[in-house]
Amino acid sequence: VRAGFRWRVAQGRRLGRGRAGRLAPVTLQAGVVVASMPAAGITPVLAVEYDLDTTLVSGTVRLSTLLSPVTLTPISAFLQRR
């Protein structure tokens, strides 16, 4: 499982670098900001609907929401310099 995960991450980076080079700077910045946003609030509803681990899903949404000011601020500062 770990080897498969590592392979997917490596391939994602490789593809992302290739595609990011062809994007307009504004499009790339918008994509980075959207990717760093917290998890959607609809996620716990979908977890209940599909009988998944609602505690884990709710904790993930809560954690990503609490960390978003800490992660979004440096990312937006970095993107403004580019």
XYZ file of C-alpha atoms in Angstrom:
82
model
C 0.000 0.000 0.000
C 2.788 2.421 0.880
C 4.649 1.743 -2.334
C 1.484 2.411 -4.334
C 0.889 5.635 -2.442
C 4.449 6.803 -3.028
C 4.167 5.992 -6.716
C 0.910 7.955 -7.035
C 2.404 10.949 -5.236
C 5.501 10.881 -7.436
C 3.424 10.635 -10.603
C 1.129 13.421 -9.418
C 4.098 15.698 -8.829
C 5.550 14.898 -12.221
C 2.266 15.509 -14.024
C 1.555 18.610 -11.963
C 4.883 20.168 -12.851
C 4.314 19.521 -16.531
C 0.815 20.935 -16.545
C 1.599 23.826 -14.220
C 4.200 25.097 -16.640
C 1.522 25.562 -19.286
C -0.983 27.400 -17.083
C -1.313 31.144 -16.912
C 0.066 32.495 -13.611
C -3.366 33.627 -12.427
C -4.855 30.202 -13.173
C -2.058 28.459 -11.296
C -2.484 30.765 -8.302
C -6.237 30.178 -8.237
C -5.705 26.425 -8.363
C -3.259 26.506 -5.462
C -5.626 28.602 -3.341
C -8.583 26.328 -4.071
C -6.517 23.234 -3.268
C -5.474 24.677 0.086
C -9.026 25.487 1.188
C -10.589 23.440 3.998
C -12.647 20.333 3.317
C -16.220 20.944 2.226
C -19.014 21.081 4.763
C -21.096 18.640 2.706
C -18.578 15.864 3.382
C -20.124 14.770 6.737
C -23.543 14.615 5.081
C -22.158 12.301 2.415
C -20.497 10.191 5.116
C -23.844 9.686 6.828
C -25.562 8.941 3.522
C -23.031 6.260 2.567
C -22.665 4.870 6.122
C -18.993 5.823 6.516
C -16.973 6.764 9.611
C -18.672 10.056 10.470
C -16.344 10.733 13.409
C -13.282 10.603 11.173
C -14.921 12.712 8.472
C -16.150 15.345 10.918
C -12.736 15.493 12.576
C -11.057 15.961 9.216
C -13.409 18.794 8.278
C -12.915 20.412 11.689
C -9.121 20.109 11.538
C -8.845 21.438 7.989
C -11.099 24.373 8.881
C -9.069 25.223 11.979
C -5.773 24.987 10.091
C -6.910 26.940 7.037
C -5.889 30.389 8.372
C -2.454 28.993 9.195
C -2.028 27.423 5.767
C -3.780 29.943 3.553
C -1.918 32.996 4.824
C 1.598 31.803 3.879
C 0.351 30.368 0.608
C -1.328 33.600 -0.427
C 1.751 35.596 0.613
C 3.939 33.287 -1.447
C 1.678 33.577 -4.491
C 1.615 37.366 -4.328
C 5.400 37.426 -4.686
C 5.307 35.335 -7.874
